Short mmCIF file of C-alpha atoms in Angstrom, two decimals:
data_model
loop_
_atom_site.label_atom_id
_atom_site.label_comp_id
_atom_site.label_asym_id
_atom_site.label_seq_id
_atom_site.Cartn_x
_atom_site.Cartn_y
_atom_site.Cartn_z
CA UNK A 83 69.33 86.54 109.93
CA UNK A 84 73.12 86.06 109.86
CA UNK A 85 73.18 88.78 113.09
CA UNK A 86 70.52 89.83 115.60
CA UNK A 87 70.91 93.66 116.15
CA UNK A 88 70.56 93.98 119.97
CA UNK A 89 69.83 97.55 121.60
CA UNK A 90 70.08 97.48 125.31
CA UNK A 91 67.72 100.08 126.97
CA UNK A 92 69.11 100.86 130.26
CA UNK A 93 72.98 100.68 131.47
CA UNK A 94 73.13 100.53 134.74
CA UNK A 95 74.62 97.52 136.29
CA UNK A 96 73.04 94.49 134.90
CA UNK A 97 72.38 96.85 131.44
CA UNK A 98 75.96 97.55 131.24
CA UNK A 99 77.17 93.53 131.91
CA UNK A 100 74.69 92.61 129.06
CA UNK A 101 76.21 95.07 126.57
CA UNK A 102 79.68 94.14 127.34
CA UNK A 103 79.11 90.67 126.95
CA UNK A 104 77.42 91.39 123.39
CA UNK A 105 80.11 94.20 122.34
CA UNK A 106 82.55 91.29 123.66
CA UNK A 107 80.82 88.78 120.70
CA UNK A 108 80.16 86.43 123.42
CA UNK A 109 76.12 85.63 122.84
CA UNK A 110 76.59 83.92 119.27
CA UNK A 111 75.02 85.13 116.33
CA UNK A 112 74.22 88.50 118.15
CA UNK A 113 76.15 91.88 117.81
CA UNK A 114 75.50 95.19 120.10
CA UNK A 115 74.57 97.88 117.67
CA UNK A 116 72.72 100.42 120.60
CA UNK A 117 72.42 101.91 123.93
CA UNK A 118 70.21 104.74 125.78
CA UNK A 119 69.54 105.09 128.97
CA UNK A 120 67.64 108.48 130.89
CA UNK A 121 70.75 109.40 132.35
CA UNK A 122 72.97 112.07 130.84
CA UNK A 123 76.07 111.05 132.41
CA UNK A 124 75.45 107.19 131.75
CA UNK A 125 74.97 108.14 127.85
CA UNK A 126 78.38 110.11 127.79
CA UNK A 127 79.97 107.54 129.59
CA UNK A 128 78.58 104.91 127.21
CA UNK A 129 80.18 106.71 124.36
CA UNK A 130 83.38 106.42 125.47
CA UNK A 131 83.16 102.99 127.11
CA UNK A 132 81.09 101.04 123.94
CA UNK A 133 83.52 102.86 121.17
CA UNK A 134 81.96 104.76 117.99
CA UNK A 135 80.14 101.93 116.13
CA UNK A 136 77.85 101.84 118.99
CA UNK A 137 75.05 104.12 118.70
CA UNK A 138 73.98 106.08 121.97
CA UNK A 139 70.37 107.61 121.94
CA UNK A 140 68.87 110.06 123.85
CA UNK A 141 65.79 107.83 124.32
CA UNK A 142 64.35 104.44 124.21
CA UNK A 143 61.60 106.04 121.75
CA UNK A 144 64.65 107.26 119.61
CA UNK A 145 66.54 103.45 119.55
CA UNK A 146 62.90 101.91 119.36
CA UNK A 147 62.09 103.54 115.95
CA UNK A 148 66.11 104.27 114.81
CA UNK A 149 65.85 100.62 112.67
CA UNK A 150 69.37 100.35 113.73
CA UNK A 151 68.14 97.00 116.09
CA UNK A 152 65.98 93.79 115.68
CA UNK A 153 65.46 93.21 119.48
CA UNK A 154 66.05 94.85 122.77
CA UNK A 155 66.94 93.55 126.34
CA UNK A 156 65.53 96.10 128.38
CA UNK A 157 67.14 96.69 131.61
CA UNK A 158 65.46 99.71 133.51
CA UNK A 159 63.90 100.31 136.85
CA UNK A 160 60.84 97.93 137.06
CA UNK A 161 58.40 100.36 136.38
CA UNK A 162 59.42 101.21 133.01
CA UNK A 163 59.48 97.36 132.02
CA UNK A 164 55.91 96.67 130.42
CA UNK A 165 55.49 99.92 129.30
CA UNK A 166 58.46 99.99 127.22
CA UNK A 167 58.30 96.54 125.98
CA UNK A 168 54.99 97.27 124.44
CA UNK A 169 56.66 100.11 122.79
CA UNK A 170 58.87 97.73 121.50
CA UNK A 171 56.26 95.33 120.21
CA UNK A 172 54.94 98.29 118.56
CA UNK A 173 57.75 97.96 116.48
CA UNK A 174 57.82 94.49 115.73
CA UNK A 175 60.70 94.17 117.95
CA UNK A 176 62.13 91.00 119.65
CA UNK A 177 62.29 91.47 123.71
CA UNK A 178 64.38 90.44 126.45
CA UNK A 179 63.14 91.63 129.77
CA UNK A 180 64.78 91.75 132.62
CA UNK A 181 62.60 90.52 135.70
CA UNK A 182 60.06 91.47 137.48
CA UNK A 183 58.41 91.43 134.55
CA UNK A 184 56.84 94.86 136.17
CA UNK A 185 55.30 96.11 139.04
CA UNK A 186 51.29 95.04 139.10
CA UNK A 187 49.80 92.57 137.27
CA UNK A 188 47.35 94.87 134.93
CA UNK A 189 50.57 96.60 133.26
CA UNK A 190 51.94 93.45 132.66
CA UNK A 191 48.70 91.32 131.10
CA UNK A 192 48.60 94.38 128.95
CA UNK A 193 52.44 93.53 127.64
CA UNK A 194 51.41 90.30 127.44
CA UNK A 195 48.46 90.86 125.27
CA UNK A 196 50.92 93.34 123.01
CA UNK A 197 53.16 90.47 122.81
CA UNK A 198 50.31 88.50 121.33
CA UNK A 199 49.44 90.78 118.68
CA UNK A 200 53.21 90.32 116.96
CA UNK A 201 55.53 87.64 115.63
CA UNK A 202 58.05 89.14 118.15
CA UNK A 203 60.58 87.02 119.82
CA UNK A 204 59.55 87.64 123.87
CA UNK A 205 61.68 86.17 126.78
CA UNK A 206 62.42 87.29 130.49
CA UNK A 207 65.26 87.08 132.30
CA UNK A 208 64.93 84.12 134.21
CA UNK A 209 68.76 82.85 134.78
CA UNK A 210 67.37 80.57 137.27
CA UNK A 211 65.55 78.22 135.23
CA UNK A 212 69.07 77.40 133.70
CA UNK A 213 70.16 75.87 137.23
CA UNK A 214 70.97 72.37 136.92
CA UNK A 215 69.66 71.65 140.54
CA UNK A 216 65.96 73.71 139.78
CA UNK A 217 66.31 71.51 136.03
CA UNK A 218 66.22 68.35 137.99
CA UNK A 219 63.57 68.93 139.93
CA UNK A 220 61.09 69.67 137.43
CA UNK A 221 61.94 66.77 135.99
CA UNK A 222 61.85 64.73 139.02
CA UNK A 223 57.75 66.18 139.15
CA UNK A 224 57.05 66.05 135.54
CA UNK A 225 57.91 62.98 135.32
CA UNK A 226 55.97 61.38 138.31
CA UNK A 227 58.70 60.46 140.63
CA UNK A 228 57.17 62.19 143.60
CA UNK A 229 53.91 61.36 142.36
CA UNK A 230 51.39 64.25 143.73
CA UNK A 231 52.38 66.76 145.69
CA UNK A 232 50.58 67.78 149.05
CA UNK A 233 53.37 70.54 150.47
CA UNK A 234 56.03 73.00 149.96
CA UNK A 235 58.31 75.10 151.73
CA UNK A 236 60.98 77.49 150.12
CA UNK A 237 62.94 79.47 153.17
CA UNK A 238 64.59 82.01 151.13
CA UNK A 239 66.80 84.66 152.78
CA UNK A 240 68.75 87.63 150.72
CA UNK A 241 71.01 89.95 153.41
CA UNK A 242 71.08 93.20 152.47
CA UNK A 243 72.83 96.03 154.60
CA UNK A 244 71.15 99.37 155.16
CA UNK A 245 74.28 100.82 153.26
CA UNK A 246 72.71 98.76 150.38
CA UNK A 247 69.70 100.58 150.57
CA UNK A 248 70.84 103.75 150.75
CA UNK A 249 73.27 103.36 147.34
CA UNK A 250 70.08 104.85 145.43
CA UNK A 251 66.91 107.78 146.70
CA UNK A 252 64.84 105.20 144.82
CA UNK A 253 65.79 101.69 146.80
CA UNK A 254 63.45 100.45 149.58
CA UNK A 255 60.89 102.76 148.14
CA UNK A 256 57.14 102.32 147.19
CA UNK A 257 57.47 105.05 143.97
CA UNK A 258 61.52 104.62 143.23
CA UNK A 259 60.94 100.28 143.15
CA UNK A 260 57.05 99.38 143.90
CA UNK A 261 58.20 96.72 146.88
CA UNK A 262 60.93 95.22 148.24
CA UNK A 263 62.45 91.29 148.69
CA UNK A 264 59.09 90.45 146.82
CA UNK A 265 60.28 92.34 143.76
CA UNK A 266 63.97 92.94 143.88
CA UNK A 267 65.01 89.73 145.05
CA UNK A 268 62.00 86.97 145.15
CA UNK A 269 61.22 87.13 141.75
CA UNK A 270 63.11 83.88 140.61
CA UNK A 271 61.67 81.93 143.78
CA UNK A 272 58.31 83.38 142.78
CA UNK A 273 58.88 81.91 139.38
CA UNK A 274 60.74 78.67 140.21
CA UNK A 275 57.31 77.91 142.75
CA UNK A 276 55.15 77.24 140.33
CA UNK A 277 57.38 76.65 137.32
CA UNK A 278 59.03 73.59 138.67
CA UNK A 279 55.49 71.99 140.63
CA UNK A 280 53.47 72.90 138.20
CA UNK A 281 50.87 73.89 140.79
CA UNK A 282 48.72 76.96 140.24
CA UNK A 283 47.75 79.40 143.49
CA UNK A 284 44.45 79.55 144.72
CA UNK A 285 44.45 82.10 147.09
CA UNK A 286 47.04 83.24 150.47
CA UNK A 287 47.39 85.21 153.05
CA UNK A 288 50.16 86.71 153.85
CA UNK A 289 51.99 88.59 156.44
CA UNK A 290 54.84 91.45 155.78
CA UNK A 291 56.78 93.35 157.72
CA UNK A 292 57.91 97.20 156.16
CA UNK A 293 60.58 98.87 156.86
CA UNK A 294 61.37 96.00 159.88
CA UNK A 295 64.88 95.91 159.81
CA UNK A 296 65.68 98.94 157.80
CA UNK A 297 65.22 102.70 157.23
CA UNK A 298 63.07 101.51 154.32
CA UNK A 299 59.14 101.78 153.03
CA UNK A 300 58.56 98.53 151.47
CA UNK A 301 58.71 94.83 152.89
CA UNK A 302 61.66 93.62 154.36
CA UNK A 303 60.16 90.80 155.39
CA UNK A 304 57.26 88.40 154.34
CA UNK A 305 55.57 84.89 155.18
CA UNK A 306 53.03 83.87 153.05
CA UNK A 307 50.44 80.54 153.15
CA UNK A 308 48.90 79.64 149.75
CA UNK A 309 46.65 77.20 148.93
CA UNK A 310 46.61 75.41 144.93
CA UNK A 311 44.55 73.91 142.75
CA UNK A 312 45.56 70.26 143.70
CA UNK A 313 44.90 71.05 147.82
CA UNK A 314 48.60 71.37 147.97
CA UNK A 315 49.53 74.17 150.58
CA UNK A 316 53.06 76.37 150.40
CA UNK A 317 54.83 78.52 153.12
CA UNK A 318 57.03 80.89 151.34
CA UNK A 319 59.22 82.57 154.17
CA UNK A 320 61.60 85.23 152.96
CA UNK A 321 64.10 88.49 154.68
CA UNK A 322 66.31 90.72 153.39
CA UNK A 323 67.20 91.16 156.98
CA UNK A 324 68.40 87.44 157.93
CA UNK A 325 72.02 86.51 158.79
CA UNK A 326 73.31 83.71 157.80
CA UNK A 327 70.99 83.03 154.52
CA UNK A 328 69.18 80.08 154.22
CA UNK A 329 67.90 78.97 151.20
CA UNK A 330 66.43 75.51 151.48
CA UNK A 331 63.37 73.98 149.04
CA UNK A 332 61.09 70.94 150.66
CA UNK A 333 58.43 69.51 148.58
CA UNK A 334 56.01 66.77 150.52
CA UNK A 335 54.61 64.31 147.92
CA UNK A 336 52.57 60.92 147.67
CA UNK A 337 56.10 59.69 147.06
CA UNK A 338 58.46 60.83 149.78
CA UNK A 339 60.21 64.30 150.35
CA UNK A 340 62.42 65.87 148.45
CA UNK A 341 64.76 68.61 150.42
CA UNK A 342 66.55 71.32 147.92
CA UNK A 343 69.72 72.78 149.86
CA UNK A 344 73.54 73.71 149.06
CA UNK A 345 72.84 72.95 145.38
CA UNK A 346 72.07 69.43 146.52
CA UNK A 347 69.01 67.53 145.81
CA UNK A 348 67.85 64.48 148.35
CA UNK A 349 65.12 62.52 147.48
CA UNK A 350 63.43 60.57 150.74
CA UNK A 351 61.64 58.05 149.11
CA UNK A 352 58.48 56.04 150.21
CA UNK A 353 59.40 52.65 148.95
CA UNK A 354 55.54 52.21 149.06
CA UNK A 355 53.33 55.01 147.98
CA UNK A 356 51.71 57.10 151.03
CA UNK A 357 48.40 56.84 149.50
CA UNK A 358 48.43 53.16 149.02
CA UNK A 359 50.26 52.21 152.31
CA UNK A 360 47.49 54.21 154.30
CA UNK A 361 45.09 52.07 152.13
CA UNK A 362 46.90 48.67 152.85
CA UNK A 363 48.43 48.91 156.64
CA UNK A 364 46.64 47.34 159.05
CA UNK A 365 49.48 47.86 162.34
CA UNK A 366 47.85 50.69 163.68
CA UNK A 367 51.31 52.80 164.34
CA UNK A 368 53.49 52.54 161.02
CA UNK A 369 55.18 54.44 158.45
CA UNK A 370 56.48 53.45 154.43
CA UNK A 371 59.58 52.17 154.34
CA UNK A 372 61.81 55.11 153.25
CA UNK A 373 65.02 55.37 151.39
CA UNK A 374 67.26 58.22 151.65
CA UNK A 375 68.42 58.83 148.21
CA UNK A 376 71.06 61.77 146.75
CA UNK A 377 69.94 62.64 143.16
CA UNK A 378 72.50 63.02 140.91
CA UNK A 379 72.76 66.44 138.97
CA UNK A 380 74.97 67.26 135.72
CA UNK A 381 75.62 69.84 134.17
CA UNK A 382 76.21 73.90 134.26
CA UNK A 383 73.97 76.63 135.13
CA UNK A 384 74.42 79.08 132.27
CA UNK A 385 72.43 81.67 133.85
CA UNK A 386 72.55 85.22 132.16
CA UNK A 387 74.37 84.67 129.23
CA UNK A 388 72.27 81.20 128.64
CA UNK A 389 69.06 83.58 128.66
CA UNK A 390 70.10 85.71 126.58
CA UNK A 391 72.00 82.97 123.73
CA UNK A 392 68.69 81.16 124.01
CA UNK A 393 66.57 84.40 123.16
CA UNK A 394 68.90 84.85 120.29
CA UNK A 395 68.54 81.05 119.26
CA UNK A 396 64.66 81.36 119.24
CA UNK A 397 64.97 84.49 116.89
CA UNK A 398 67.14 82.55 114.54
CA UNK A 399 66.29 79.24 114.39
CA UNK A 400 62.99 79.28 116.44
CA UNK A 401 63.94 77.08 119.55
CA UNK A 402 61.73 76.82 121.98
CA UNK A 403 62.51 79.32 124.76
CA UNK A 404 63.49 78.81 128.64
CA UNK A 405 61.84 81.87 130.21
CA UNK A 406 58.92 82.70 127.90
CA UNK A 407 58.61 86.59 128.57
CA UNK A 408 54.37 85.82 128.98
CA UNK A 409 55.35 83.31 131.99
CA UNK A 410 56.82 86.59 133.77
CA UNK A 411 53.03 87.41 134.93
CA UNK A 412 53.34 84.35 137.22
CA UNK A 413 55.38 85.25 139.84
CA UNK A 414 54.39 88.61 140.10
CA UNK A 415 50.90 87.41 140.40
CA UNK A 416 51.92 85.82 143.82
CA UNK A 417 53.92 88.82 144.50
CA UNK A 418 51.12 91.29 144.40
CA UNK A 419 48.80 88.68 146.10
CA UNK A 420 51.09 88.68 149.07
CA UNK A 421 51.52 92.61 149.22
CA UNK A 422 47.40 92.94 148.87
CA UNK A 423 47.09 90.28 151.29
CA UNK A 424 49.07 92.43 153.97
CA UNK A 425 47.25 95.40 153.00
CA UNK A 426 43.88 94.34 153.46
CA UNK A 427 44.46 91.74 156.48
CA UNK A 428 42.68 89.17 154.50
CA UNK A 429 42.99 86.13 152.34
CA UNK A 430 43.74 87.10 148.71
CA UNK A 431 41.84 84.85 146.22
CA UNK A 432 43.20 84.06 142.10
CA UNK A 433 43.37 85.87 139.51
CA UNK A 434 43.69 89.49 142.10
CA UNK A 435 41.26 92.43 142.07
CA UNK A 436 43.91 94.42 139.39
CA UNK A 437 42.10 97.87 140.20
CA UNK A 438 42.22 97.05 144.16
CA UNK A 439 45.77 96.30 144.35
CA UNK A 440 47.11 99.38 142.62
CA UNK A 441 44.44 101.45 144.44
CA UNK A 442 46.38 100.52 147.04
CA UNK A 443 50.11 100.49 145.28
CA UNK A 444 48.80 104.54 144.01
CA UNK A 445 48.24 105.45 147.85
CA UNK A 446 51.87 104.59 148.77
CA UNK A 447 53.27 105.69 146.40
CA UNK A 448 51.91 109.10 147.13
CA UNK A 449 53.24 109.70 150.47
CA UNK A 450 56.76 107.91 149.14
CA UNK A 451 59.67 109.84 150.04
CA UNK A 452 60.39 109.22 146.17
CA UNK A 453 59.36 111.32 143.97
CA UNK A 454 58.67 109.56 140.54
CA UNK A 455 59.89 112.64 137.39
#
């Protein structure tokens, strides 16, 4: 198709920067051509801000089925993600989710499986993976440079101010957002994890803290152990309530350390395998020569708008796609793994118990001070 008709369900913030930058023709080959949101007052507004050859439904049923689009970036609160991409696949619409890909792990297998059953074009917003820095490491791994991998640490710290919270009756709330850092602002880490090691979880435990350092339900704080399939182990450490940030990536391998920080990459390299000098050494005290090396990166991150031209790309031309919208199940897997963890003060083993987990989402979200219309 000469243009992909793009609908954008949900204009709130990051809704209402993706329609401007398609209404701005600046996602090649793609043209806005719809909008909706639940909001009354974010639909008028949208009339007058988008201009009259934008169409403005009352809906996301009414744009689904209106024909007026070929694909839809759907940009709502999380809960409303999976359920509203099937809808969409339904259709034989193209999607573009915005991440978390949901909430628990059952909605989102059953998106997954919708996806499945179309020819539909399905992505998720991870801008991350366009990072040159997270690029180069999964090349570094793929490739065999660190040969296998035996740790990893990712210290990941998002300040956010109570004032933050309090900009919506739905933030920091079990119904209004189903978690907290895990969901709102762990998602890429959660992704990145296993995307760039390719390392799959076997089980964690987990420790969060709720409502620590805010007026707030859900975790503002978590620390997490996991275990993988290779006998790798992680430490995920992450706050919403930590001042300054840190965000700092270490993975331990056969081949040396490599120490992610200040979009800078430093490679510590065993001039002599680990594995093979423990084999070889007979000195009693001794370590492998090391070599303290900076690894070059090149190259922009293209983040949003590189999502989002790539999506369009894929429909078009069928490129292979940088956040396939079936990966999005991932991440959250950990996420809910962590949260279930907490809740049950025990190890969490993979794939989760589905039904336990939102058991226990279900009885929070019952005696959250949001109440879900």
């Amino acid at each position: 198709m000469d243009k992909v008709r793009i609908g954008v369900i949900g204009i709130g913030m990051m809704g209402t920067v993706y329609a401007k930058m398609l209404l701005n023709r600046e996602i090649k080959g793609a043209e806005l051509t719809a909008v909706t949101d639940q909001q009354e007052e974010k639909r008028q507004w949208a009339k007058g801000a988008f201009g009259e050859g934008i169409d403005v439904f009352d809906s996301p049923e009414m744009l689904l089925k209106s024909e007026r689009v070929d694909g839809v970036i759907i940009a709502t609160p999380h809960f409303e993600h999976a359920q509203l991409a099937v809808k969409a696949f339904e259709k034989d619409l193209h999607v573009l989710c915005e991440k978390p890909a949901g909430v628990y792990t059952k909605q989102v297998r059953q998106m997954n499986e919708a996806a499945a059953k179309t020819r539909a074009v399905f992505s998720i917003m991870y801008n991350q993976r366009t990072n040159p820095v997270y690029r180069k490491v999964r090349e570094l791994v793929t490739a065999g440079e660190l040969g296998e991998i035996k740790r990893t640490i990712w210290i990941i710290d998002w300040y956010r101010s109570q004032s933050y919270h309090d900009m919506g009756s739905w933030r920091g709330t079990w119904a209004g957002e189903g978690g907290g850092v895990l969901l709102n602002q762990d998602p890429h880490q959660l992704d990145l994890w296993q995307w760039m090691t390719s390392l799959t979880p076997v089980r964690v435990r987990a420790f969060c803290g709720f409502g620590k350092h805010y007026n707030i339900e859900v975790e503002d704080e978590v620390t997490a152990y996991t275990e993988f399939d290779n006998g790798a182990t992680g430490l995920f450490v992450s706050s919403t309530g930590i001042a300054p940030e840190t965000n700092r990536f270490e993975i331990y391998a056969d081949r040396g350390k490599l120490v992610v920080e200040n979009n800078q990459i430093t490679f510590y390299r065993n001039r002599i395998p680990e594995r093979q000098f423990n084999r070889e050494w007979r000195g009693g005290f001794g370590t492998p020569e090391n070599w303290k090396c900076d690894i070059p990166v090149t190259g922009n991150e293209s983040g949003h708008r590189g999502i989002i031209e790539n999506w369009v790309e894929a429909i078009q031309y069928g490129v292979p796609l940088i956040a396939p919208g079936e990966e999005g199940i991932n991440g959250l897997a950990l996420s809910n793994a962590m949260h279930l963890s907490e809740w049950t003060d025990d190890w969490v083993t993979f794939p989760i118990d589905e039904e336990l987990y939102l058991k226990n989402l279900r009885d929070r979200m019952k005696t959250s001070v949001y109440k879900r219309i």
